[in-house]
Coordinates of C-alpha atoms in Angstrom, one line a residue:
Chain A
M146 CA 181.9 99.3 150.3
A147 CA 183.2 101.5 148.1
W148 CA 180.4 101.3 145.2
F149 CA 177.8 102.8 147.4
K150 CA 179.6 105.9 148.7
K151 CA 177.2 108.6 149.2
H152 CA 178.5 111.7 146.7
Q153 CA 180.1 114.3 148.7
Y154 CA 178.6 117.6 147.9
T155 CA 181.0 120.9 147.2
I156 CA 178.9 124.4 147.8
I157 CA 179.3 126.2 144.6
K158 CA 178.7 129.8 144.4
N159 CA 177.0 131.8 141.0
V160 CA 180.4 131.9 138.7
S161 CA 181.1 133.0 135.8
K162 CA 184.2 135.0 135.1
P163 CA 187.4 133.0 134.1
P164 CA 190.1 132.4 136.4
A165 CA 192.8 135.6 136.5
I166 CA 196.1 135.1 136.1
Q167 CA 198.7 136.9 137.9
A168 CA 203.0 136.7 137.2
G169 CA 204.5 135.7 140.6
P170 CA 208.5 135.5 141.5
E171 CA 210.7 133.8 138.9
G172 CA 208.1 133.4 135.9
A173 CA 205.7 131.1 137.7
K174 CA 202.0 131.7 136.9
W175 CA 199.5 131.6 139.5
E176 CA 195.7 131.7 138.9
S177 CA 193.0 132.7 141.1
C178 CA 189.9 130.3 142.1
P179 CA 186.8 132.2 140.3
N180 CA 185.2 130.6 143.2
C181 CA 187.0 130.9 146.7
K182 CA 189.3 133.8 145.4
E183 CA 192.5 131.4 146.2
L184 CA 195.8 132.0 143.9
I185 CA 196.7 128.4 142.5
L186 CA 199.6 127.7 141.0
Q187 CA 199.4 127.1 137.4
E188 CA 201.3 123.5 137.3
T189 CA 199.3 122.3 140.2
L190 CA 196.1 123.8 138.5
I191 CA 196.8 121.8 135.6
K192 CA 197.4 118.9 137.1
N193 CA 194.9 118.8 138.7
L194 CA 192.6 119.2 135.7
R195 CA 191.8 122.7 136.2
V196 CA 189.6 121.8 140.0
C197 CA 190.4 123.9 142.4
H198 CA 192.2 122.2 145.3
H199 CA 190.8 124.2 148.1
C200 CA 186.9 124.4 147.3
A201 CA 186.8 121.9 144.3
Y202 CA 185.8 124.2 142.4
H203 CA 185.6 123.0 138.2
M204 CA 186.5 125.5 135.6
R205 CA 185.6 125.3 132.3
L206 CA 187.3 123.8 129.7
S207 CA 187.9 124.8 126.0
A208 CA 187.3 121.8 124.0
D209 CA 190.6 121.2 123.2
E210 CA 191.4 121.2 127.1
R211 CA 188.6 118.8 127.3
I212 CA 189.6 116.4 124.7
Q213 CA 193.1 116.3 126.4
V214 CA 191.8 115.2 129.8
L215 CA 189.5 112.7 128.5
V216 CA 191.2 111.1 124.7
D217 CA 194.0 109.1 124.4
A218 CA 197.2 111.2 124.3
G219 CA 197.2 112.1 120.1
A220 CA 194.3 109.9 119.4
F221 CA 191.7 112.4 118.1
E222 CA 191.2 113.1 114.3
P223 CA 188.3 116.2 114.0
M224 CA 185.3 115.1 111.6
F225 CA 183.0 117.9 109.9
M226 CA 185.0 120.9 110.7
D227 CA 184.0 122.2 107.1
I228 CA 180.6 122.9 108.1
R229 CA 180.7 126.6 108.3
P230 CA 178.5 128.6 109.6
A231 CA 175.9 130.8 107.7
N232 CA 174.0 134.4 109.0
P233 CA 170.6 132.6 107.5
L234 CA 168.1 135.5 108.6
G235 CA 170.8 138.1 108.0
F236 CA 170.8 139.1 112.4
P237 CA 172.5 142.1 112.3
G238 CA 176.2 142.1 113.8
Y239 CA 175.9 138.5 113.4
G240 CA 177.8 138.1 110.2
D241 CA 180.9 139.7 111.8
K242 CA 181.2 137.2 114.7
L243 CA 181.3 134.6 111.8
S244 CA 184.4 135.7 110.4
G245 CA 187.8 134.7 111.9
D246 CA 189.7 131.2 112.9
A247 CA 187.1 130.4 116.0
S248 CA 184.2 130.6 114.0
A249 CA 186.1 127.7 112.0
R250 CA 185.7 125.8 114.9
E251 CA 182.4 127.2 116.3
A252 CA 181.0 126.1 119.3
I253 CA 181.9 122.1 119.3
V254 CA 184.5 119.7 117.9
T255 CA 183.9 116.8 116.4
G256 CA 185.5 114.0 115.5
V257 CA 186.7 110.5 116.3
G258 CA 189.0 109.7 120.1
K259 CA 190.2 107.2 121.0
L260 CA 189.4 106.2 124.7
G261 CA 191.6 103.2 126.7
G262 CA 192.0 102.3 123.3
M263 CA 188.4 102.1 121.6
E264 CA 187.2 104.4 119.1
T265 CA 184.6 106.4 120.3
A266 CA 182.8 109.0 118.0
M267 CA 182.5 112.4 120.0
G268 CA 181.7 116.1 119.9
V269 CA 182.9 118.3 122.6
M270 CA 181.3 121.7 122.6
E271 CA 182.9 124.8 123.0
F272 CA 181.0 127.0 125.4
G273 CA 183.6 130.3 124.5
F274 CA 182.6 130.3 121.2
M275 CA 179.1 132.4 121.6
G276 CA 178.4 130.3 124.9
G277 CA 178.3 127.3 123.4
S278 CA 175.3 128.1 121.8
M279 CA 173.2 125.4 119.2
G280 CA 172.9 126.9 115.9
T281 CA 172.8 125.2 112.6
V282 CA 176.2 124.4 112.5
V283 CA 176.3 123.0 115.6
G284 CA 173.5 120.6 114.8
E285 CA 174.4 119.5 111.6
R286 CA 178.2 118.4 113.5
V287 CA 176.1 116.4 116.1
A288 CA 173.9 114.9 113.7
R289 CA 176.8 113.9 111.2
T290 CA 178.9 112.6 114.1
F291 CA 175.3 110.3 115.0
E292 CA 175.0 108.7 111.8
Y293 CA 179.1 107.9 111.1
A294 CA 178.9 106.4 114.6
A295 CA 175.6 104.5 113.5
E296 CA 177.6 103.3 110.3
K297 CA 180.7 102.3 112.3
S298 CA 178.5 100.8 114.7
L299 CA 181.4 103.0 117.1
P300 CA 179.5 103.9 120.7
V301 CA 179.2 108.5 121.0
L302 CA 180.4 110.6 123.4
M303 CA 178.7 114.5 123.9
V304 CA 180.6 116.4 125.9
T305 CA 177.9 119.1 126.4
S306 CA 178.7 123.2 127.8
S307 CA 176.1 125.4 126.1
G308 CA 173.7 128.2 126.8
G309 CA 170.8 127.0 124.5
A310 CA 170.1 127.7 121.2
R311 CA 171.4 131.0 119.1
M312 CA 168.9 133.3 119.1
Q313 CA 171.0 134.8 115.8
E314 CA 169.8 132.0 114.3
G315 CA 166.3 132.3 115.4
I316 CA 163.8 129.5 114.6
F317 CA 166.9 127.6 112.1
S318 CA 168.6 127.2 115.4
L319 CA 165.5 126.1 117.5
M320 CA 164.6 123.0 114.6
Q321 CA 168.5 122.0 115.3
M322 CA 166.5 120.6 118.7
A323 CA 164.5 118.2 116.3
K324 CA 167.2 117.2 114.3
T325 CA 169.8 116.1 116.7
S326 CA 167.2 114.3 118.9
A327 CA 166.0 112.8 115.3
A328 CA 169.7 111.9 114.9
V329 CA 169.8 109.6 118.4
A330 CA 166.7 107.7 117.7
G331 CA 168.4 107.2 114.0
Y332 CA 171.9 106.1 116.1
R333 CA 169.1 104.2 118.6
R334 CA 168.0 102.3 116.0
A335 CA 171.0 101.2 114.0
C336 CA 172.5 100.2 116.2
R337 CA 173.2 98.2 119.4
R338 CA 175.9 100.5 121.5
P339 CA 175.8 103.3 123.7
Y340 CA 175.7 107.0 124.2
V341 CA 177.0 108.9 127.0
S342 CA 176.2 112.2 127.3
L343 CA 178.7 114.0 129.6
L344 CA 177.1 117.2 131.0
C345 CA 179.6 119.4 132.1
D346 CA 178.7 123.7 132.9
P347 CA 176.6 125.1 132.4
T348 CA 174.2 122.8 129.7
T349 CA 170.9 124.8 129.5
G350 CA 168.4 125.9 127.0
G351 CA 168.0 124.1 123.9
T352 CA 170.9 121.7 124.0
T353 CA 169.4 120.2 127.3
A354 CA 166.1 119.6 126.1
S355 CA 167.5 118.1 122.8
F356 CA 170.5 115.4 122.7
A357 CA 172.2 116.4 125.7
M358 CA 169.0 114.7 127.6
L359 CA 169.0 111.4 125.3
G360 CA 172.1 109.8 126.7
D361 CA 171.9 106.0 127.9
V362 CA 173.7 107.0 130.5
L363 CA 174.2 110.6 131.5
I364 CA 177.0 111.8 133.6
G365 CA 177.2 115.5 135.3
E366 CA 180.3 116.7 136.3
S367 CA 180.2 118.0 140.1
G368 CA 178.5 121.3 140.6
A369 CA 177.6 121.6 136.6
L370 CA 174.6 124.0 136.0
I371 CA 172.2 122.1 134.4
G372 CA 168.7 123.3 133.7
F373 CA 166.1 124.4 130.9
A374 CA 165.4 127.7 131.4
G375 CA 168.6 129.5 133.6
P376 CA 168.2 131.1 137.0
R377 CA 167.8 134.3 136.1
V378 CA 165.5 133.6 133.7
I379 CA 163.6 131.7 136.4
E380 CA 164.0 134.6 139.2
Q381 CA 162.8 137.5 136.5
T382 CA 159.7 135.4 136.0
I383 CA 158.2 134.2 139.7
R384 CA 160.4 137.0 141.1
Q385 CA 161.6 134.6 144.1
K386 CA 165.3 133.7 145.1
L387 CA 166.1 130.0 144.1
P388 CA 167.5 127.6 146.7
A389 CA 171.0 127.0 147.2
G390 CA 172.2 123.8 145.0
F391 CA 169.6 125.1 142.2
Q392 CA 170.1 123.3 139.1
R393 CA 173.7 122.0 140.5
A394 CA 174.5 118.4 139.2
E395 CA 174.2 117.0 142.5
F396 CA 170.6 118.4 142.6
L397 CA 169.6 117.1 139.3
L398 CA 171.0 113.6 140.7
E399 CA 168.3 113.8 143.5
H400 CA 165.6 114.5 141.1
G401 CA 166.4 111.5 139.2
F402 CA 167.9 112.9 136.1
L403 CA 171.4 111.8 136.3
D404 CA 172.8 108.7 136.2
M405 CA 175.6 109.9 138.2
V406 CA 177.7 113.3 139.4
L407 CA 181.3 112.5 139.2
P408 CA 184.4 114.5 140.0
R409 CA 186.7 115.4 136.7
K410 CA 189.2 112.7 137.9
D411 CA 187.2 110.1 137.9
V412 CA 185.3 111.2 134.2
R413 CA 187.5 109.3 132.4
P414 CA 188.1 106.2 133.9
T415 CA 184.3 105.9 134.1
L416 CA 184.0 106.4 130.6
I417 CA 186.7 103.4 129.7
K418 CA 184.0 101.4 132.2
I419 CA 181.2 101.7 130.7
F420 CA 182.3 102.1 126.7
S421 CA 184.4 98.5 127.7
W422 CA 180.7 96.8 129.3
L423 CA 178.8 98.1 127.2
Chain B
M682 CA 175.6 91.9 168.6
P683 CA 174.2 88.1 167.4
F684 CA 170.5 87.4 167.6
Y685 CA 168.7 84.2 168.1
Y686 CA 165.1 83.3 167.8
D687 CA 163.1 81.6 170.3
F688 CA 163.9 78.2 168.1
E689 CA 166.9 79.1 167.9
Q690 CA 168.1 79.0 171.8
P691 CA 169.5 75.7 171.7
I692 CA 172.2 76.8 169.3
E693 CA 172.2 80.1 171.0
S694 CA 173.5 78.6 174.4
L695 CA 176.1 76.0 171.9
D696 CA 177.1 79.1 170.1
E697 CA 178.3 81.1 173.3
D698 CA 180.2 77.9 174.7
V699 CA 182.1 77.7 171.9
E700 CA 183.1 81.5 171.5
K701 CA 184.6 80.9 175.3
L702 CA 186.1 77.9 174.2
K703 CA 187.7 79.8 171.4
Q704 CA 188.5 83.0 173.7
Q705 CA 190.1 80.3 176.0
Q706 CA 192.4 78.9 173.3
A707 CA 193.0 82.3 172.1
A708 CA 194.5 82.8 175.0
G709 CA 197.4 80.0 175.5
Q710 CA 194.7 76.6 176.9
D711 CA 194.7 74.1 175.5
V712 CA 191.0 73.2 175.1
R713 CA 191.2 71.9 171.7
E714 CA 189.2 68.3 172.9
R715 CA 186.8 70.4 174.1
L716 CA 186.1 72.6 171.4
D717 CA 186.2 69.7 168.7
K718 CA 183.3 68.0 170.6
L719 CA 181.4 70.8 171.2
E720 CA 181.3 72.2 167.4
A721 CA 180.6 68.4 166.3
R722 CA 177.8 68.6 168.9
L723 CA 177.0 72.5 168.0
L724 CA 176.7 71.4 164.2
E725 CA 174.4 68.4 165.2
K726 CA 171.8 70.9 167.3
K727 CA 172.0 72.9 164.4
R728 CA 170.9 70.1 161.7
E729 CA 168.2 69.1 163.8
V730 CA 166.8 72.5 164.2
Y731 CA 167.1 73.7 160.9
A732 CA 165.9 70.4 158.7
N733 CA 162.6 70.7 159.7
L734 CA 161.6 74.3 160.0
T735 CA 157.9 75.7 160.3
S736 CA 157.1 78.6 157.3
W737 CA 156.6 80.9 160.1
Q738 CA 159.6 80.1 161.4
R739 CA 161.3 80.4 157.9
V740 CA 159.5 83.7 157.9
Q741 CA 161.6 84.7 160.9
L742 CA 165.1 84.0 158.8
A743 CA 163.6 85.5 156.0
R744 CA 163.5 88.8 158.3
H745 CA 166.2 88.5 160.3
P746 CA 168.0 91.4 161.1
M747 CA 171.2 90.4 160.3
R748 CA 170.2 88.6 157.4
P749 CA 172.0 89.9 154.7
G750 CA 170.8 92.8 152.0
A751 CA 171.3 93.2 148.5
L752 CA 173.8 95.5 149.5
Q753 CA 175.4 93.1 151.3
I754 CA 175.1 90.5 148.4
L755 CA 176.1 92.2 145.2
P756 CA 179.6 93.1 146.3
H757 CA 180.9 89.5 146.8
L758 CA 178.5 88.7 144.0
L759 CA 180.0 90.9 141.0
D760 CA 183.0 91.3 140.3
D761 CA 182.0 95.0 139.5
F762 CA 179.7 97.5 139.7
L763 CA 178.5 101.0 138.2
E764 CA 175.3 101.8 139.9
L765 CA 172.8 104.2 137.8
H766 CA 170.4 107.0 139.2
G767 CA 167.0 108.4 138.7
D768 CA 164.5 107.5 137.0
R769 CA 164.4 110.5 134.5
Q770 CA 160.9 112.0 135.8
F771 CA 160.7 113.2 139.4
R772 CA 163.6 111.5 141.6
D773 CA 166.1 108.6 142.3
D774 CA 164.3 106.1 144.4
P775 CA 167.4 104.4 147.0
A776 CA 164.9 101.3 147.6
V777 CA 165.9 100.5 144.3
V778 CA 169.7 100.4 143.6
T779 CA 170.4 99.9 139.9
G780 CA 173.6 99.9 137.5
L781 CA 176.3 97.8 135.3
G782 CA 177.3 95.0 137.0
R783 CA 180.0 92.3 135.9
L784 CA 179.3 88.7 136.3
G785 CA 182.1 86.3 134.4
G786 CA 183.0 88.6 131.6
K787 CA 179.1 89.2 130.7
T788 CA 177.8 92.8 131.8
L789 CA 173.9 92.8 133.3
L790 CA 171.8 95.5 134.0
V791 CA 170.6 95.1 137.7
A792 CA 168.1 96.2 139.6
A793 CA 168.0 95.4 143.4
Q794 CA 165.5 96.3 145.9
A795 CA 167.8 97.5 148.9
K796 CA 166.5 97.6 152.6
G797 CA 169.8 99.3 153.8
K798 CA 171.4 98.7 157.4
G799 CA 171.3 101.0 160.6
T800 CA 168.5 102.9 161.4
Q801 CA 170.0 105.9 159.0
E802 CA 170.4 103.9 156.1
T803 CA 167.6 102.1 156.6
L804 CA 165.1 105.0 156.6
R805 CA 166.7 106.6 153.2
R806 CA 165.7 103.3 151.4
N807 CA 162.7 103.2 153.1
F808 CA 163.3 99.8 154.4
G809 CA 163.1 98.9 150.7
M810 CA 159.7 99.7 149.5
A811 CA 159.9 101.2 146.4
H812 CA 157.9 104.1 145.3
P813 CA 156.6 104.8 141.9
E814 CA 160.0 106.1 141.2
G815 CA 161.8 103.0 141.9
Y816 CA 159.5 101.1 139.4
R817 CA 160.1 103.1 136.7
K818 CA 163.6 103.6 137.1
A819 CA 164.0 100.0 136.9
L820 CA 162.0 99.7 133.6
R821 CA 164.4 102.7 132.6
I822 CA 167.0 100.2 133.0
F823 CA 165.3 97.3 131.3
E824 CA 164.7 99.5 128.9
T825 CA 168.5 100.3 128.4
A826 CA 169.2 96.4 128.8
S827 CA 166.8 95.7 125.7
R828 CA 168.3 98.0 123.7
L829 CA 171.7 97.2 124.1
G830 CA 171.0 93.7 124.2
C831 CA 172.5 92.9 128.0
P832 CA 171.2 90.7 130.1
I833 CA 168.9 91.6 133.4
L834 CA 169.6 90.4 137.1
T835 CA 167.0 91.7 139.6
I836 CA 167.3 91.3 143.5
V837 CA 163.6 90.9 145.1
D838 CA 163.8 91.8 149.1
T839 CA 161.1 94.0 150.2
P840 CA 157.9 94.1 152.1
G841 CA 155.7 94.9 149.7
A842 CA 155.7 98.5 147.8
Y843 CA 155.6 101.2 149.9
P844 CA 151.5 102.1 150.6
G845 CA 151.9 105.9 151.4
L846 CA 150.4 109.0 150.1
A847 CA 152.8 110.4 147.7
A848 CA 153.1 106.5 146.4
E849 CA 149.7 106.8 145.0
E850 CA 149.8 110.1 143.9
R851 CA 152.2 109.4 141.6
G852 CA 150.6 106.2 140.5
Q853 CA 152.2 103.4 142.6
A854 CA 149.7 100.9 141.2
E855 CA 150.1 102.4 137.5
A856 CA 154.2 101.8 137.8
I857 CA 153.8 98.5 138.9
A858 CA 151.3 97.8 136.0
R859 CA 153.3 99.0 133.4
N860 CA 156.4 96.7 134.6
L861 CA 154.8 94.1 134.5
L862 CA 153.0 94.6 131.0
E863 CA 156.9 95.9 129.5
M864 CA 158.8 92.8 131.5
S865 CA 156.4 90.0 129.9
D866 CA 157.3 91.1 126.3
L867 CA 161.0 93.1 127.2
G868 CA 163.4 91.8 125.2
A869 CA 166.3 90.5 126.9
P870 CA 166.9 87.9 129.4
I871 CA 165.3 88.4 132.4
L872 CA 167.1 86.8 136.3
T873 CA 165.2 87.1 139.0
V874 CA 166.9 86.2 142.7
I875 CA 164.3 86.7 145.6
I876 CA 166.7 86.9 148.7
S877 CA 164.3 87.5 151.8
E878 CA 160.9 89.0 151.8
G879 CA 158.9 88.8 148.3
G880 CA 156.4 90.6 149.4
S881 CA 153.1 91.0 147.2
G882 CA 153.0 93.4 143.6
G883 CA 155.8 95.5 145.1
A884 CA 158.3 92.0 144.5
L885 CA 156.6 90.8 141.3
G886 CA 157.2 94.7 139.3
L887 CA 160.7 93.1 139.0
A888 CA 159.9 89.6 139.3
V889 CA 158.3 89.0 135.6
A890 CA 161.6 87.0 134.7
D891 CA 162.6 84.0 132.5
R892 CA 164.8 82.6 135.7
I893 CA 162.9 83.0 139.0
Y894 CA 165.2 81.5 142.2
M895 CA 164.9 82.1 145.7
L896 CA 167.3 81.4 148.5
E897 CA 166.3 78.7 150.7
N898 CA 164.6 80.6 153.5
A899 CA 162.9 84.0 151.2
I900 CA 159.7 83.9 151.3
Y901 CA 157.2 85.1 148.8
S902 CA 153.7 85.9 148.8
V903 CA 150.6 88.0 147.7
I904 CA 150.9 89.3 151.3
S905 CA 152.5 89.1 154.8
P906 CA 151.1 86.7 157.2
E907 CA 150.3 89.3 159.7
G908 CA 148.0 91.2 157.1
C909 CA 146.2 87.9 155.8
A910 CA 144.9 86.9 159.4
A911 CA 144.1 90.4 160.6
I912 CA 141.7 90.4 157.2
L913 CA 140.9 86.6 157.2
W914 CA 140.4 86.2 161.3
K915 CA 140.2 89.7 162.5
D916 CA 143.9 88.5 164.4
A917 CA 147.0 89.2 163.1
A918 CA 148.7 87.3 166.5
R919 CA 147.1 84.1 163.8
A920 CA 150.4 84.8 161.6
P921 CA 151.9 82.1 162.4
E922 CA 149.1 80.0 161.2
A923 CA 148.6 82.0 158.3
A924 CA 152.6 81.4 156.8
G925 CA 151.6 78.2 156.7
A926 CA 148.5 78.3 155.1
L927 CA 149.6 80.5 152.2
K928 CA 152.7 78.2 151.6
L929 CA 155.1 80.5 150.9
T930 CA 158.3 78.8 151.3
A931 CA 160.7 78.6 148.4
D932 CA 159.9 74.5 148.5
E933 CA 156.4 74.8 148.7
L934 CA 156.9 77.4 145.4
L935 CA 159.4 75.4 143.3
K936 CA 156.7 72.4 144.1
M937 CA 154.0 74.7 142.8
G938 CA 156.1 75.3 139.7
L939 CA 155.7 79.1 140.6
I940 CA 159.8 79.0 140.9
D941 CA 162.8 77.3 139.0
G942 CA 164.8 76.5 141.6
I943 CA 166.1 77.0 145.4
I944 CA 169.6 78.5 146.0
P945 CA 171.0 77.1 148.9
E946 CA 172.3 78.9 152.1
P947 CA 174.7 78.1 154.9
L948 CA 173.4 76.3 157.7
G949 CA 170.8 78.3 160.1
G950 CA 170.4 81.3 157.7
A951 CA 172.5 83.2 154.8
H952 CA 173.4 85.7 157.8
R953 CA 175.6 82.8 159.1
D954 CA 178.0 83.2 155.7
V955 CA 177.7 86.8 153.6
I956 CA 180.0 85.2 151.1
Q957 CA 179.4 82.0 150.9
S958 CA 175.6 82.8 150.1
A959 CA 176.3 85.3 147.4
N960 CA 178.6 82.7 146.0
E961 CA 176.0 80.1 145.9
I962 CA 174.0 82.3 143.6
R963 CA 176.5 83.1 141.5
R964 CA 176.9 79.8 140.9
T965 CA 173.4 79.5 139.5
L966 CA 173.0 82.5 138.2
E967 CA 176.0 81.8 136.0
L968 CA 174.8 78.6 134.9
A969 CA 170.9 80.2 134.2
L970 CA 172.6 82.7 132.2
A971 CA 174.6 80.1 130.2
D972 CA 171.4 78.6 129.9
V973 CA 169.3 82.1 128.8
L974 CA 171.8 83.6 126.5
Q975 CA 171.0 80.3 124.2
A976 CA 167.9 81.0 123.2
P977 CA 166.7 83.7 120.9
V978 CA 165.1 86.7 122.5
D979 CA 161.9 85.8 120.8
E980 CA 161.7 82.9 122.0
L981 CA 162.3 83.5 125.6
C982 CA 160.0 86.3 125.6
R983 CA 157.1 83.6 123.9
R984 CA 158.2 81.8 127.1
R985 CA 158.1 83.9 129.1
R986 CA 154.5 84.8 128.2
K987 CA 153.4 81.4 128.1
R988 CA 155.3 80.4 131.8
F989 CA 152.8 83.6 133.4
R990 CA 150.2 82.4 131.1
T991 CA 149.9 78.7 132.3
I992 CA 150.2 80.1 136.0
G993 CA 146.7 78.5 137.6
T994 CA 143.6 77.0 136.2

């Protein structure tokens, strides 16, 4: 029976570089897979939701790409985007990063989107902005999303991709872990709707150790790195090489921390099932 | 290969004859009359053999190598299923399968003990003997059910909780005790079906429920007949005798008021027709579900506690 089929694990090497784009003949664009280095026609890559059809490597998505992949066409309404970053510690060099367009979006896009016609409060993290780090803006937007969902009795989806707390905001960003977790608690008290957390590559540090791990259902995307301390920190601390597959979504599934690991194409239909059933 | 116990010998030879005639019929021979006669005799013989099974024979049927487990029954019982993994503490225990199930337009949170079929699968699922993380996974699912207001279905099928080193290190007893405590006060309706073996605390850890049903040939006991005979009479070979003494069959448990109903099996046991068995379970569950969903949750909890409070003297 297909319901109980064992997951096929794909071996994924450590990758962080964005794919290189090359122009081919007749204007066709090719990208090389950061994992297996094979060239893929850009059209094919987009059709495959930016998953390499050679090695099944799931490339990282921007918040906009993620919303496009998950949410019903044209059915996303951003909210709380007027919350803007500040430099509470006066951290050197940080202020410069907070100017420009990217800083308006910050490391998370929050709002209400429709999934299979069902209204869902959601937050999608933007790894491209300072490594998706959680500062006061991320914390506040996440908290408000949960409060809004509680008030309207909507289900919540959080899509995480984050290096953890934002060092440049120091202790203020640490406190966002408490703030967002308390927001989840408030949501749980206020309504009987599900909170689903989709953990994408990479989800580490304070983000994992707060709202990302607190979903009623936790879904890991295939091959995603998920952990508290990043692999480099662990290796330098214990002075040992980490085993292959350590901290990948499949590793967490085996160790009881994820409800399921899904390839990208299965995420949307599964979310629709969960939200329509619960 | 079909499998027969000694007491099923008369049926085995008739089954073989029927099979032979069916092959001849398929080859174009006209054996219709003989086949009809033989099938009638087979049915009569089956009724005779299975009408008055001893407790030990029920134990044997409950452990029949071809008896369907939760993984064989659930796909026919539920309209759809989404498996959820992990206790969020240590490991995903394959001996307990949990998830979201759909039954007649309702969502249930399901926790089922799974023995698995085939050597590899059976080893991976540890013969349906859960470690503490299996009970903790189920509890986590129960808590989600209670928070979201969904009814719970548990399927019990285990020789017992796993008696191993690692299981003790991680607190097997604590895990079972915690489930008994939390389930007795859980704010969601709980339905339990014991499909084959209800082995002691390992079974009860998923069976503190508002409605408890057993398949006709299932057993539910504080200890296996072998274990009981070995401890009390220092002779495991006296298991058949112990099986009788323990009163572990569905009809005896129903008589004593410990379960709410018996779900009929196809003649000869659930393995004779898995789909029919699943349909029978479904019929019972649909009625039970409609019933428990009528009562307010507080009232259910109160009755559930009272139910267990009043067992015994």
